[in-house]
């Protein structure tokens, strides 16, 4: 379809009465294909994914499928009164699959299912956020970025828990805005920029040099699916052609901890970056469900470790070297002590890195049969002591979650100690805290130039800049006085605040989600990977209470901008339910969770979409006035559909039918296909994202 750029954008204006009509009834997609459990990506493809952060699948969709997808989405744009010359307006938003069922057929192909199960394990799920990205002629380049979590502060992973897939129904050469990626950038953040997920200017140039990589445009043929690690830096490019380019974005999440691989072997030749190689070596062992193959002596002197602190590239490599080294769980291991110092420092960049290191250290220690009791006790103590300091408390919680497989830890006392601490912090509800962070000088180079001062915020901001150094601090109200320090070596500076009163609900989580959601994520991961009965029952109890509260609060959450934290917790709860119910499907507590999920679906389905304010691609900052209820409802439906006790999804279906939230052609009797292609009533042209 050739489209000529239009100077006037017709956003929100309906062209004719005909355009305002509801979309025509569309046929259901073909049934999904089955995949042999033994099938998986070849070793070179999965290792390439770990090294570079992407895998490219060609010939996924045929010419007819691609034609239908393009025509149906162009028609939807016209129906909603969106003219030519716009970009990512997506008036149909998350209702792409309802408009074009072929978009589901694409991801049900054998080739795609094999790739996804290879990366995410067998029981991966599709996130409800499926959206079309139109890129019209005359567009401009985006800033290089990692995708956000729909306005939430979702936590970032190194191990594969979450991927994004981009489908191209057209030939996409450079002039048609082929997506640009930075291979291998998924393990790093932007430090020194205006936040941790954008790169531009000299920061972009420096990052590519540090990471031994180069920005690459992914030209492709029609029918190609590009699967990327969710945290890969990328951007949309400018369209210099005369044709609208479509790209459709999917997101998939891991449910089962287990991977189809057991004998992967890392080969350093897959990356030119020696610092990245040790990260991949660990992730290979994580996918294999086994201990890392080698246990090297850790011989790095403290002075050498101090040199790594100011560069994320060397700092991340260092924490994995520590985690994989012999005896890393020992309290007197010099690397382990240094890792503890990074976590306790409160410096956002160092805390973020320490989180990855402790997750790898715990996993490695458990799989090697080390005594990890002292590590767990240290982290539990830190979590309880730091529960009012979000960047430290959330880092500990997510470190517990990122371990993934806790099955090797059979010490019931230690497991209870972890889950009790997570539960204790999760159930607290304190908004105001006063951080009094203590920087441990020994983690910085001895010749670092230290500057201390007081800066007052001019407005609520994720960062405060003083003397040219960005303090990646907490989101502070206007007029907050923050005591800060900067440390500089060789022209590289790290800034951080030392003390100040800040509101917890607004805190920047330095790459981690809020503390409560982080604790809930960790509880559900631990509960789904252990068979210790007292722990499983405890986690199901926390989840039931959370869902019960959620069902009650839905009407208050919808339309209230101040309830983002509750929406974030509910999204974690519904993902956690999918994981727990998959691992432990039968029991009285399970039935209670299933009933609550069904009630939750009905309560969200009854909400008025008119309360919503606009939330569009690139808006950032908030998940829309429904606080992500649309996503939590979709994830709840997914969990119910996957469970063998189908009476609960039948109950949810009946409620949706009664509320007229199903396709017009749907009958009273349960219709799985109709449920999968239903429209999200909270997604409107004004609130599409």
Coordinates of N, CA and C in Angstrom, one line a residue, residues 51-52 183-185 187-188 207-213 266 268-280 313-314 317:
X51 N 24.7 -13.9 23.3 CA 25.8 -13.0 23.1 C 25.3 -11.7 22.5
X52 N 24.3 -11.7 21.6 CA 23.9 -10.5 20.8 C 22.5 -10.0 21.2
X183 N 23.6 -4.7 19.2 CA 23.8 -6.1 19.6 C 24.6 -6.2 20.9
X184 N 24.1 -7.1 21.8 CA 24.8 -7.3 23.0 C 24.7 -6.3 24.1
X185 N 23.8 -5.3 23.9 CA 23.6 -4.3 24.9 C 22.6 -4.6 26.0
X187 N 22.8 -6.4 28.6 CA 23.3 -6.5 29.9 C 23.7 -5.2 30.6
X188 N 23.5 -4.1 29.9 CA 24.0 -2.9 30.5 C 22.9 -1.8 30.5
X207 N 29.1 4.2 24.8 CA 28.6 2.9 25.1 C 29.0 1.9 24.1
X208 N 28.8 2.2 22.8 CA 29.2 1.3 21.8 C 30.7 0.9 21.8
X209 N 31.5 1.9 22.1 CA 32.9 1.6 22.2 C 33.2 0.7 23.4
X210 N 32.6 1.0 24.5 CA 32.8 0.2 25.7 C 32.4 -1.2 25.6
X211 N 31.2 -1.4 24.9 CA 30.6 -2.7 24.8 C 31.1 -3.5 23.5
X212 N 32.0 -2.9 22.8 CA 32.6 -3.6 21.6 C 31.5 -4.0 20.6
X213 N 30.6 -3.0 20.3 CA 29.5 -3.3 19.4 C 29.2 -2.1 18.6
X266 N 29.2 -23.0 26.6 CA 29.5 -21.7 26.1 C 30.9 -21.6 25.4
X268 N 33.5 -18.8 24.0 CA 33.8 -17.3 24.0 C 33.9 -16.7 22.6
X269 N 34.0 -17.6 21.5 CA 34.1 -17.0 20.2 C 32.8 -16.4 19.7
X270 N 31.7 -16.6 20.4 CA 30.4 -16.0 20.1 C 30.4 -14.5 20.3
X271 N 31.3 -13.9 21.0 CA 31.4 -12.5 21.3 C 32.8 -12.0 21.2
X272 N 33.0 -10.8 20.7 CA 34.3 -10.1 20.7 C 34.6 -9.5 22.1
X273 N 33.7 -9.4 22.9 CA 33.8 -8.8 24.2 C 34.1 -9.7 25.3
X274 N 35.3 -9.8 25.8 CA 35.7 -10.7 26.8 C 34.9 -10.5 28.1
X275 N 34.6 -9.2 28.4 CA 33.8 -8.9 29.6 C 32.4 -9.5 29.6
X276 N 31.8 -9.6 28.4 CA 30.5 -10.2 28.2 C 30.5 -11.7 28.3
X277 N 31.6 -12.3 28.0 CA 31.7 -13.7 27.9 C 31.4 -14.4 29.2
X278 N 31.8 -13.8 30.3 CA 31.6 -14.4 31.6 C 30.1 -14.4 32.0
X279 N 29.4 -13.3 31.5 CA 28.0 -13.2 31.7 C 27.3 -14.4 31.0
X280 N 27.6 -14.6 29.8 CA 27.0 -15.6 29.0 C 27.3 -17.0 29.5
X313 N 30.7 -1.5 32.4 CA 31.2 -2.6 31.6 C 32.1 -3.6 32.3
X314 N 33.1 -3.1 33.1 CA 34.0 -3.9 33.8 C 33.3 -4.3 35.2
X317 N 31.1 -7.4 34.6 CA 31.9 -8.6 34.4 C 32.5 -9.0 35.7

